[in-house]
mmCIF file with all atom_site columns, C-alpha atoms in Angstrom:
data_model
loop_
_atom_site.group_PDB
_atom_site.id
_atom_site.type_symbol
_atom_site.label_atom_id
_atom_site.label_alt_id
_atom_site.label_comp_id
_atom_site.label_asym_id
_atom_site.label_entity_id
_atom_site.label_seq_id
_atom_site.pdbx_PDB_ins_code
_atom_site.Cartn_x
_atom_site.Cartn_y
_atom_site.Cartn_z
_atom_site.occupancy
_atom_site.B_iso_or_equiv
_atom_site.pdbx_formal_charge
_atom_site.auth_seq_id
_atom_site.auth_comp_id
_atom_site.auth_asym_id
_atom_site.auth_atom_id
_atom_site.pdbx_PDB_model_num
ATOM 1   C CA . UNK R 1 1   ? 101.321 87.209 150.808 1.00 49.00 ? 26  UNK R CA 1
ATOM 2   C CA . UNK R 1 2   ? 100.175 85.817 153.474 1.00 50.00 ? 27  UNK R CA 1
ATOM 3   C CA . UNK R 1 3   ? 101.544 88.140 156.805 1.00 49.00 ? 28  UNK R CA 1
ATOM 4   C CA . UNK R 1 4   ? 100.327 84.881 159.032 1.00 51.00 ? 29  UNK R CA 1
ATOM 5   C CA . UNK R 1 5   ? 103.959 84.703 160.210 1.00 50.00 ? 30  UNK R CA 1
ATOM 6   C CA . UNK R 1 6   ? 105.314 88.263 159.424 1.00 57.00 ? 31  UNK R CA 1
ATOM 7   C CA . UNK R 1 7   ? 108.380 88.308 162.140 1.00 85.00 ? 32  UNK R CA 1
ATOM 8   C CA . UNK R 1 8   ? 109.641 84.936 160.098 1.00 92.00 ? 33  UNK R CA 1
ATOM 9   C CA . UNK R 1 9   ? 110.927 84.287 156.297 1.00 95.00 ? 34  UNK R CA 1
ATOM 10  C CA . UNK R 1 10  ? 110.006 81.838 154.820 1.00 96.00 ? 35  UNK R CA 1
ATOM 11  C CA . UNK R 1 11  ? 113.572 79.999 154.724 1.00 97.00 ? 36  UNK R CA 1
ATOM 12  C CA . UNK R 1 12  ? 113.286 80.523 158.087 1.00 97.00 ? 37  UNK R CA 1
ATOM 13  C CA . UNK R 1 13  ? 109.631 78.755 157.758 1.00 97.00 ? 38  UNK R CA 1
ATOM 14  C CA . UNK R 1 14  ? 110.555 75.856 156.042 1.00 98.00 ? 39  UNK R CA 1
ATOM 15  C CA . UNK R 1 15  ? 113.774 75.126 158.141 1.00 98.00 ? 40  UNK R CA 1
ATOM 16  C CA . UNK R 1 16  ? 111.356 75.392 161.620 1.00 97.00 ? 41  UNK R CA 1
ATOM 17  C CA . UNK R 1 17  ? 108.739 72.840 158.622 1.00 97.00 ? 42  UNK R CA 1
ATOM 18  C CA . UNK R 1 18  ? 111.820 70.741 158.440 1.00 97.00 ? 43  UNK R CA 1
ATOM 19  C CA . UNK R 1 19  ? 112.181 69.732 162.059 1.00 96.00 ? 44  UNK R CA 1
ATOM 20  C CA . UNK R 1 20  ? 107.865 69.474 163.008 1.00 95.00 ? 45  UNK R CA 1
ATOM 21  C CA . UNK R 1 21  ? 107.832 66.912 160.339 1.00 95.00 ? 46  UNK R CA 1
ATOM 22  C CA . UNK R 1 22  ? 111.032 64.480 161.378 1.00 94.00 ? 47  UNK R CA 1
ATOM 23  C CA . UNK R 1 23  ? 109.779 65.120 164.700 1.00 90.00 ? 48  UNK R CA 1
ATOM 24  C CA . UNK R 1 24  ? 106.860 63.028 163.829 1.00 89.00 ? 49  UNK R CA 1
ATOM 25  C CA . UNK R 1 25  ? 108.682 60.742 162.903 1.00 91.00 ? 50  UNK R CA 1
ATOM 26  C CA . UNK R 1 26  ? 108.577 57.223 164.468 1.00 89.00 ? 51  UNK R CA 1
ATOM 27  C CA . UNK R 1 27  ? 111.508 55.515 163.022 1.00 92.00 ? 52  UNK R CA 1
ATOM 28  C CA . UNK R 1 28  ? 113.432 57.959 163.190 1.00 92.00 ? 53  UNK R CA 1
ATOM 29  C CA . UNK R 1 29  ? 112.721 58.313 166.909 1.00 88.00 ? 54  UNK R CA 1
ATOM 30  C CA . UNK R 1 30  ? 113.023 54.914 167.209 1.00 90.00 ? 55  UNK R CA 1
ATOM 31  C CA . UNK R 1 31  ? 116.687 54.804 165.974 1.00 92.00 ? 56  UNK R CA 1
ATOM 32  C CA . UNK R 1 32  ? 117.916 57.754 168.031 1.00 91.00 ? 57  UNK R CA 1
ATOM 33  C CA . UNK R 1 33  ? 116.625 55.821 171.264 1.00 87.00 ? 58  UNK R CA 1
ATOM 34  C CA . UNK R 1 34  ? 117.231 51.757 170.581 1.00 90.00 ? 59  UNK R CA 1
ATOM 35  C CA . UNK R 1 35  ? 120.005 52.409 167.755 1.00 87.00 ? 60  UNK R CA 1
ATOM 36  C CA . UNK R 1 36  ? 121.841 54.938 167.871 1.00 90.00 ? 61  UNK R CA 1
ATOM 37  C CA . UNK R 1 37  ? 125.254 55.858 165.653 1.00 89.00 ? 62  UNK R CA 1
ATOM 38  C CA . UNK R 1 38  ? 128.082 56.036 168.023 1.00 89.00 ? 63  UNK R CA 1
ATOM 39  C CA . UNK R 1 39  ? 128.164 59.936 167.388 1.00 88.00 ? 64  UNK R CA 1
ATOM 40  C CA . UNK R 1 40  ? 125.410 61.329 168.261 1.00 89.00 ? 65  UNK R CA 1
ATOM 41  C CA . UNK R 1 41  ? 126.142 58.903 171.604 1.00 87.00 ? 66  UNK R CA 1
ATOM 42  C CA . UNK R 1 42  ? 128.684 61.454 172.142 1.00 87.00 ? 67  UNK R CA 1
ATOM 43  C CA . UNK R 1 43  ? 126.275 64.133 172.907 1.00 85.00 ? 68  UNK R CA 1
ATOM 44  C CA . UNK R 1 44  ? 125.034 66.003 175.516 1.00 85.00 ? 69  UNK R CA 1
ATOM 45  C CA . UNK R 1 45  ? 122.248 66.206 174.374 1.00 86.00 ? 70  UNK R CA 1
ATOM 46  C CA . UNK R 1 46  ? 119.233 63.530 174.437 1.00 89.00 ? 71  UNK R CA 1
ATOM 47  C CA . UNK R 1 47  ? 119.965 61.363 171.396 1.00 91.00 ? 72  UNK R CA 1
ATOM 48  C CA . UNK R 1 48  ? 116.628 61.816 169.273 1.00 90.00 ? 73  UNK R CA 1
ATOM 49  C CA . UNK R 1 49  ? 116.941 65.685 169.256 1.00 92.00 ? 74  UNK R CA 1
ATOM 50  C CA . UNK R 1 50  ? 120.807 64.995 167.986 1.00 94.00 ? 75  UNK R CA 1
ATOM 51  C CA . UNK R 1 51  ? 119.830 63.201 165.192 1.00 94.00 ? 76  UNK R CA 1
ATOM 52  C CA . UNK R 1 52  ? 116.905 65.194 164.464 1.00 94.00 ? 77  UNK R CA 1
ATOM 53  C CA . UNK R 1 53  ? 119.001 68.048 163.523 1.00 95.00 ? 78  UNK R CA 1
ATOM 54  C CA . UNK R 1 54  ? 121.526 66.116 161.853 1.00 95.00 ? 79  UNK R CA 1
ATOM 55  C CA . UNK R 1 55  ? 118.890 64.984 159.486 1.00 97.00 ? 80  UNK R CA 1
ATOM 56  C CA . UNK R 1 56  ? 117.243 68.451 159.642 1.00 98.00 ? 81  UNK R CA 1
ATOM 57  C CA . UNK R 1 57  ? 120.728 70.249 158.238 1.00 97.00 ? 82  UNK R CA 1
ATOM 58  C CA . UNK R 1 58  ? 121.062 67.820 155.416 1.00 97.00 ? 83  UNK R CA 1
ATOM 59  C CA . UNK R 1 59  ? 117.728 67.989 153.915 1.00 98.00 ? 84  UNK R CA 1
ATOM 60  C CA . UNK R 1 60  ? 117.832 71.733 154.715 1.00 98.00 ? 85  UNK R CA 1
ATOM 61  C CA . UNK R 1 61  ? 120.607 71.879 152.539 1.00 97.00 ? 86  UNK R CA 1
ATOM 62  C CA . UNK R 1 62  ? 119.496 69.269 149.626 1.00 97.00 ? 87  UNK R CA 1
ATOM 63  C CA . UNK R 1 63  ? 116.386 71.973 148.923 1.00 98.00 ? 88  UNK R CA 1
ATOM 64  C CA . UNK R 1 64  ? 118.490 74.693 149.170 1.00 97.00 ? 89  UNK R CA 1
ATOM 65  C CA . UNK R 1 65  ? 120.721 73.239 146.912 1.00 97.00 ? 90  UNK R CA 1
ATOM 66  C CA . UNK R 1 66  ? 117.746 71.851 144.637 1.00 97.00 ? 91  UNK R CA 1
ATOM 67  C CA . UNK R 1 67  ? 114.534 73.809 145.376 1.00 96.00 ? 92  UNK R CA 1
ATOM 68  C CA . UNK R 1 68  ? 111.262 72.638 143.455 1.00 96.00 ? 93  UNK R CA 1
ATOM 69  C CA . UNK R 1 69  ? 113.144 70.759 141.384 1.00 97.00 ? 94  UNK R CA 1
ATOM 70  C CA . UNK R 1 70  ? 113.155 67.444 144.548 1.00 97.00 ? 95  UNK R CA 1
ATOM 71  C CA . UNK R 1 71  ? 110.929 64.887 143.967 1.00 98.00 ? 96  UNK R CA 1
ATOM 72  C CA . UNK R 1 72  ? 109.249 62.596 146.590 1.00 98.00 ? 97  UNK R CA 1
ATOM 73  C CA . UNK R 1 73  ? 110.858 59.492 144.755 1.00 97.00 ? 98  UNK R CA 1
ATOM 74  C CA . UNK R 1 74  ? 114.181 60.702 144.890 1.00 97.00 ? 99  UNK R CA 1
ATOM 75  C CA . UNK R 1 75  ? 113.789 62.674 148.437 1.00 98.00 ? 100 UNK R CA 1
ATOM 76  C CA . UNK R 1 76  ? 112.253 58.770 149.448 1.00 97.00 ? 101 UNK R CA 1
ATOM 77  C CA . UNK R 1 77  ? 115.324 56.682 148.209 1.00 97.00 ? 102 UNK R CA 1
ATOM 78  C CA . UNK R 1 78  ? 117.307 59.454 149.756 1.00 97.00 ? 103 UNK R CA 1
ATOM 79  C CA . UNK R 1 79  ? 116.111 58.939 153.708 1.00 97.00 ? 104 UNK R CA 1
ATOM 80  C CA . UNK R 1 80  ? 116.195 55.276 152.919 1.00 96.00 ? 105 UNK R CA 1
ATOM 81  C CA . UNK R 1 81  ? 119.881 55.538 151.344 1.00 96.00 ? 106 UNK R CA 1
ATOM 82  C CA . UNK R 1 82  ? 120.454 57.859 154.638 1.00 95.00 ? 107 UNK R CA 1
ATOM 83  C CA . UNK R 1 83  ? 119.422 55.181 157.441 1.00 95.00 ? 108 UNK R CA 1
ATOM 84  C CA . UNK R 1 84  ? 120.931 52.544 154.954 1.00 93.00 ? 109 UNK R CA 1
ATOM 85  C CA . UNK R 1 85  ? 123.834 53.319 155.076 1.00 93.00 ? 110 UNK R CA 1
ATOM 86  C CA . UNK R 1 86  ? 124.864 56.450 157.283 1.00 92.00 ? 111 UNK R CA 1
ATOM 87  C CA . UNK R 1 87  ? 122.832 55.135 160.306 1.00 92.00 ? 112 UNK R CA 1
ATOM 88  C CA . UNK R 1 88  ? 123.831 51.166 159.597 1.00 90.00 ? 113 UNK R CA 1
ATOM 89  C CA . UNK R 1 89  ? 120.116 50.605 159.855 1.00 92.00 ? 114 UNK R CA 1
ATOM 90  C CA . UNK R 1 90  ? 117.484 48.706 156.902 1.00 91.00 ? 115 UNK R CA 1
ATOM 91  C CA . UNK R 1 91  ? 113.729 50.736 156.928 1.00 91.00 ? 116 UNK R CA 1
ATOM 92  C CA . UNK R 1 92  ? 111.128 48.907 156.777 1.00 90.00 ? 117 UNK R CA 1
ATOM 93  C CA . UNK R 1 93  ? 107.999 49.961 157.140 1.00 93.00 ? 118 UNK R CA 1
ATOM 94  C CA . UNK R 1 94  ? 107.968 52.740 154.160 1.00 94.00 ? 119 UNK R CA 1
ATOM 95  C CA . UNK R 1 95  ? 107.029 56.043 156.210 1.00 95.00 ? 120 UNK R CA 1
ATOM 96  C CA . UNK R 1 96  ? 110.166 57.055 154.427 1.00 97.00 ? 121 UNK R CA 1
ATOM 97  C CA . UNK R 1 97  ? 107.900 57.755 151.448 1.00 97.00 ? 122 UNK R CA 1
ATOM 98  C CA . UNK R 1 98  ? 105.037 59.578 153.659 1.00 96.00 ? 123 UNK R CA 1
ATOM 99  C CA . UNK R 1 99  ? 108.185 62.065 155.568 1.00 96.00 ? 124 UNK R CA 1
ATOM 100 C CA . UNK R 1 100 ? 108.775 62.952 151.488 1.00 98.00 ? 125 UNK R CA 1
ATOM 101 C CA . UNK R 1 101 ? 105.655 63.418 150.584 1.00 98.00 ? 126 UNK R CA 1
ATOM 102 C CA . UNK R 1 102 ? 105.296 65.631 153.860 1.00 96.00 ? 127 UNK R CA 1
ATOM 103 C CA . UNK R 1 103 ? 108.994 67.491 153.159 1.00 98.00 ? 128 UNK R CA 1
ATOM 104 C CA . UNK R 1 104 ? 107.911 68.183 149.862 1.00 98.00 ? 129 UNK R CA 1
ATOM 105 C CA . UNK R 1 105 ? 104.924 69.867 150.039 1.00 97.00 ? 130 UNK R CA 1
ATOM 106 C CA . UNK R 1 106 ? 105.984 71.623 153.533 1.00 98.00 ? 131 UNK R CA 1
ATOM 107 C CA . UNK R 1 107 ? 108.566 73.496 150.567 1.00 98.00 ? 132 UNK R CA 1
ATOM 108 C CA . UNK R 1 108 ? 105.924 74.060 147.740 1.00 98.00 ? 133 UNK R CA 1
ATOM 109 C CA . UNK R 1 109 ? 103.740 75.322 150.774 1.00 97.00 ? 134 UNK R CA 1
ATOM 110 C CA . UNK R 1 110 ? 105.807 77.731 152.720 1.00 97.00 ? 135 UNK R CA 1
ATOM 111 C CA . UNK R 1 111 ? 108.680 78.187 150.114 1.00 97.00 ? 136 UNK R CA 1
ATOM 112 C CA . UNK R 1 112 ? 106.599 78.706 146.409 1.00 97.00 ? 137 UNK R CA 1
ATOM 113 C CA . UNK R 1 113 ? 103.121 79.573 147.396 1.00 96.00 ? 138 UNK R CA 1
ATOM 114 C CA . UNK R 1 114 ? 104.692 81.974 150.669 1.00 96.00 ? 139 UNK R CA 1
ATOM 115 C CA . UNK R 1 115 ? 101.802 80.326 152.368 1.00 96.00 ? 140 UNK R CA 1
ATOM 116 C CA . UNK R 1 116 ? 102.849 80.437 156.353 1.00 95.00 ? 141 UNK R CA 1
ATOM 117 C CA . UNK R 1 117 ? 98.420  80.021 157.644 1.00 95.00 ? 142 UNK R CA 1
ATOM 118 C CA . UNK R 1 118 ? 100.040 76.094 156.101 1.00 96.00 ? 143 UNK R CA 1
ATOM 119 C CA . UNK R 1 119 ? 102.827 77.197 158.622 1.00 96.00 ? 144 UNK R CA 1
ATOM 120 C CA . UNK R 1 120 ? 100.563 78.232 161.114 1.00 95.00 ? 145 UNK R CA 1
ATOM 121 C CA . UNK R 1 121 ? 99.107  74.694 161.314 1.00 96.00 ? 146 UNK R CA 1
ATOM 122 C CA . UNK R 1 122 ? 102.067 72.649 161.370 1.00 95.00 ? 147 UNK R CA 1
ATOM 123 C CA . UNK R 1 123 ? 103.252 75.333 164.250 1.00 94.00 ? 148 UNK R CA 1
ATOM 124 C CA . UNK R 1 124 ? 100.180 74.867 166.113 1.00 93.00 ? 149 UNK R CA 1
ATOM 125 C CA . UNK R 1 125 ? 99.772  70.566 166.795 1.00 90.00 ? 150 UNK R CA 1
ATOM 126 C CA . UNK R 1 126 ? 103.677 70.982 167.065 1.00 86.00 ? 151 UNK R CA 1
ATOM 127 C CA . UNK R 1 127 ? 102.923 72.985 170.282 1.00 84.00 ? 152 UNK R CA 1
ATOM 128 C CA . UNK R 1 128 ? 99.473  70.393 170.864 1.00 86.00 ? 153 UNK R CA 1
ATOM 129 C CA . UNK R 1 129 ? 101.766 67.227 170.609 1.00 76.00 ? 154 UNK R CA 1
ATOM 130 C CA . UNK R 1 130 ? 103.960 68.902 173.420 1.00 68.00 ? 155 UNK R CA 1
ATOM 131 C CA . UNK R 1 131 ? 101.620 70.455 175.487 1.00 74.00 ? 156 UNK R CA 1
ATOM 132 C CA . UNK R 1 132 ? 100.290 66.715 175.643 1.00 75.00 ? 157 UNK R CA 1
ATOM 133 C CA . UNK R 1 133 ? 104.085 65.208 176.026 1.00 62.00 ? 158 UNK R CA 1
ATOM 134 C CA . UNK R 1 134 ? 104.286 67.739 179.375 1.00 61.00 ? 159 UNK R CA 1
ATOM 135 C CA . UNK R 1 135 ? 100.652 66.143 180.114 1.00 72.00 ? 160 UNK R CA 1
ATOM 136 C CA . UNK R 1 136 ? 101.271 63.082 180.056 1.00 67.00 ? 161 UNK R CA 1
ATOM 137 C CA . UNK R 1 137 ? 104.832 63.623 182.862 1.00 55.00 ? 162 UNK R CA 1
ATOM 138 C CA . UNK R 1 138 ? 102.971 65.573 185.516 1.00 69.00 ? 163 UNK R CA 1
ATOM 139 C CA . UNK R 1 139 ? 100.213 62.805 185.656 1.00 74.00 ? 164 UNK R CA 1
ATOM 140 C CA . UNK R 1 140 ? 103.495 60.519 186.349 1.00 64.00 ? 165 UNK R CA 1
ATOM 141 C CA . UNK R 1 141 ? 104.895 62.249 188.487 1.00 59.00 ? 166 UNK R CA 1
ATOM 142 C CA . UNK R 1 142 ? 108.201 62.894 186.498 1.00 47.00 ? 167 UNK R CA 1
ATOM 143 C CA . UNK R 1 143 ? 110.037 65.851 186.275 1.00 45.00 ? 168 UNK R CA 1
ATOM 144 C CA . UNK R 1 144 ? 109.166 68.132 183.052 1.00 43.00 ? 169 UNK R CA 1
ATOM 145 C CA . UNK R 1 145 ? 112.317 68.939 181.435 1.00 43.00 ? 170 UNK R CA 1
ATOM 146 C CA . UNK R 1 146 ? 112.691 70.312 178.007 1.00 44.00 ? 171 UNK R CA 1
ATOM 147 C CA . UNK R 1 147 ? 116.234 70.101 175.166 1.00 43.00 ? 172 UNK R CA 1
ATOM 148 C CA . UNK R 1 148 ? 117.402 73.050 173.756 1.00 41.00 ? 173 UNK R CA 1
ATOM 149 C CA . UNK R 1 149 ? 114.823 72.759 170.602 1.00 45.00 ? 174 UNK R CA 1
ATOM 150 C CA . UNK R 1 150 ? 111.504 72.137 172.622 1.00 48.00 ? 175 UNK R CA 1
ATOM 151 C CA . UNK R 1 151 ? 109.826 69.712 174.594 1.00 42.00 ? 176 UNK R CA 1
ATOM 152 C CA . UNK R 1 152 ? 108.647 67.618 172.030 1.00 44.00 ? 177 UNK R CA 1
ATOM 153 C CA . UNK R 1 153 ? 112.231 66.304 172.812 1.00 45.00 ? 178 UNK R CA 1
ATOM 154 C CA . UNK R 1 154 ? 111.877 63.820 175.681 1.00 45.00 ? 179 UNK R CA 1
ATOM 155 C CA . UNK R 1 155 ? 111.338 60.370 175.550 1.00 47.00 ? 180 UNK R CA 1
ATOM 156 C CA . UNK R 1 156 ? 107.886 60.833 176.692 1.00 48.00 ? 181 UNK R CA 1
ATOM 157 C CA . UNK R 1 157 ? 106.529 61.857 173.233 1.00 48.00 ? 182 UNK R CA 1
ATOM 158 C CA . UNK R 1 158 ? 106.106 58.403 171.940 1.00 49.00 ? 183 UNK R CA 1
ATOM 159 C CA . UNK R 1 159 ? 103.020 58.531 174.641 1.00 49.00 ? 184 UNK R CA 1
ATOM 160 C CA . UNK R 1 160 ? 102.159 61.946 173.465 1.00 49.00 ? 185 UNK R CA 1
ATOM 161 C CA . UNK R 1 161 ? 101.774 60.219 169.546 1.00 48.00 ? 186 UNK R CA 1
ATOM 162 C CA . UNK R 1 162 ? 99.587  57.239 170.936 1.00 46.00 ? 187 UNK R CA 1
ATOM 163 C CA . UNK R 1 163 ? 96.989  59.980 172.100 1.00 46.00 ? 188 UNK R CA 1
ATOM 164 C CA . UNK R 1 164 ? 97.505  60.999 168.829 1.00 45.00 ? 189 UNK R CA 1
ATOM 165 C CA . UNK R 1 165 ? 96.244  57.851 166.901 1.00 38.00 ? 190 UNK R CA 1
ATOM 166 C CA . UNK R 1 166 ? 99.697  57.012 167.048 1.00 37.00 ? 191 UNK R CA 1
ATOM 167 C CA . UNK R 1 167 ? 99.342  57.355 163.525 1.00 38.00 ? 192 UNK R CA 1
ATOM 168 C CA . UNK R 1 168 ? 101.933 60.295 163.641 1.00 45.00 ? 193 UNK R CA 1
ATOM 169 C CA . UNK R 1 169 ? 99.788  61.811 160.512 1.00 44.00 ? 194 UNK R CA 1
ATOM 170 C CA . UNK R 1 170 ? 99.274  65.866 160.833 1.00 47.00 ? 195 UNK R CA 1
ATOM 171 C CA . UNK R 1 171 ? 96.185  67.654 159.829 1.00 49.00 ? 196 UNK R CA 1
ATOM 172 C CA . UNK R 1 172 ? 97.820  70.307 157.559 1.00 50.00 ? 197 UNK R CA 1
ATOM 173 C CA . UNK R 1 173 ? 95.902  70.654 154.197 1.00 45.00 ? 198 UNK R CA 1
ATOM 174 C CA . UNK R 1 174 ? 96.846  68.455 152.009 1.00 46.00 ? 199 UNK R CA 1
ATOM 175 C CA . UNK R 1 175 ? 95.964  66.174 148.916 1.00 44.00 ? 200 UNK R CA 1
ATOM 176 C CA . UNK R 1 176 ? 93.940  63.163 149.748 1.00 42.00 ? 201 UNK R CA 1
ATOM 177 C CA . UNK R 1 177 ? 97.106  61.150 148.914 1.00 42.00 ? 202 UNK R CA 1
ATOM 178 C CA . UNK R 1 178 ? 99.649  63.172 151.267 1.00 43.00 ? 203 UNK R CA 1
ATOM 179 C CA . UNK R 1 179 ? 96.961  61.938 154.244 1.00 41.00 ? 204 UNK R CA 1
ATOM 180 C CA . UNK R 1 180 ? 96.561  59.120 154.037 1.00 40.00 ? 205 UNK R CA 1
ATOM 181 C CA . UNK R 1 181 ? 100.148 57.204 152.999 1.00 39.00 ? 206 UNK R CA 1
ATOM 182 C CA . UNK R 1 182 ? 102.046 59.086 156.051 1.00 39.00 ? 207 UNK R CA 1
ATOM 183 C CA . UNK R 1 183 ? 101.270 56.560 158.737 1.00 38.00 ? 208 UNK R CA 1
ATOM 184 C CA . UNK R 1 184 ? 103.289 55.399 161.714 1.00 41.00 ? 209 UNK R CA 1
ATOM 185 C CA . UNK R 1 185 ? 105.765 52.431 161.046 1.00 44.00 ? 210 UNK R CA 1
ATOM 186 C CA . UNK R 1 186 ? 103.837 48.581 160.493 1.00 43.00 ? 211 UNK R CA 1
ATOM 187 C CA . UNK R 1 187 ? 105.694 47.221 164.061 1.00 47.00 ? 212 UNK R CA 1
ATOM 188 C CA . UNK R 1 188 ? 105.817 43.583 165.275 1.00 47.00 ? 213 UNK R CA 1
ATOM 189 C CA . UNK R 1 189 ? 105.402 41.938 169.002 1.00 48.00 ? 214 UNK R CA 1
ATOM 190 C CA . UNK R 1 190 ? 107.814 43.277 170.064 1.00 49.00 ? 215 UNK R CA 1
ATOM 191 C CA . UNK R 1 191 ? 107.435 47.865 169.270 1.00 49.00 ? 216 UNK R CA 1
ATOM 192 C CA . UNK R 1 192 ? 108.996 47.690 165.793 1.00 46.00 ? 217 UNK R CA 1
ATOM 193 C CA . UNK R 1 193 ? 110.121 46.008 162.839 1.00 45.00 ? 218 UNK R CA 1
ATOM 194 C CA . UNK R 1 194 ? 113.174 48.409 161.189 1.00 48.00 ? 219 UNK R CA 1
ATOM 195 C CA . UNK R 1 195 ? 116.076 48.095 163.202 1.00 45.00 ? 220 UNK R CA 1
ATOM 196 C CA . UNK R 1 196 ? 118.510 45.540 161.835 1.00 45.00 ? 221 UNK R CA 1
ATOM 197 C CA . UNK R 1 197 ? 121.707 46.529 160.981 1.00 42.00 ? 222 UNK R CA 1
ATOM 198 C CA . UNK R 1 198 ? 123.755 46.347 157.528 1.00 43.00 ? 223 UNK R CA 1
ATOM 199 C CA . UNK R 1 199 ? 127.224 47.865 156.607 1.00 41.00 ? 224 UNK R CA 1
ATOM 200 C CA . UNK R 1 200 ? 127.594 49.878 154.037 1.00 42.00 ? 225 UNK R CA 1
ATOM 201 C CA . UNK R 1 201 ? 124.859 57.945 144.480 1.00 52.00 ? 226 UNK R CA 1
ATOM 202 C CA . UNK R 1 202 ? 122.288 59.686 145.822 1.00 60.00 ? 227 UNK R CA 1
ATOM 203 C CA . UNK R 1 203 ? 122.250 63.365 145.300 1.00 65.00 ? 228 UNK R CA 1
ATOM 204 C CA . UNK R 1 204 ? 123.859 65.696 147.672 1.00 65.00 ? 229 UNK R CA 1
#
């Protein structure tokens, strides 16, 4: 077993991997900032980390239940349905497929292969984004704030993502399909095209 991260268990590393992957999901951030559900607004934490934590818990439980049988198609369909039914938002950019690919890859690398080097790369990239956020705030003369989880939860993380070529992609070694499929949402001239409310048998 790779001993790059001996202080963390595979389960803990996978759960943290889910958080890092969701943190890079631009569509999720847009919903949290512009169209959050009422129960998210009631939280004392900022909308995005609150919504991210909710989805992270759902995904972690889903993988705990179904493990390696989870497929990219099934997971992407579940994410799409979650946006529609729970967030009352139509996700039209296809980004759920890239997120599903990365989550399935994370499970394979961290849980199945015990590849802690892969996890460390993912964590390192997340820390680099956090550093860009803090530096962006300081350059703007703003006050650097961190939520209960990490500094990437500040609203200004979008500035850092744009500095990171705006793609939301990660440099963790995967197959070419995974790298090319995880792209930022296709946005319209107003900044995004996904938020259109819709009232609403995914496997749980």
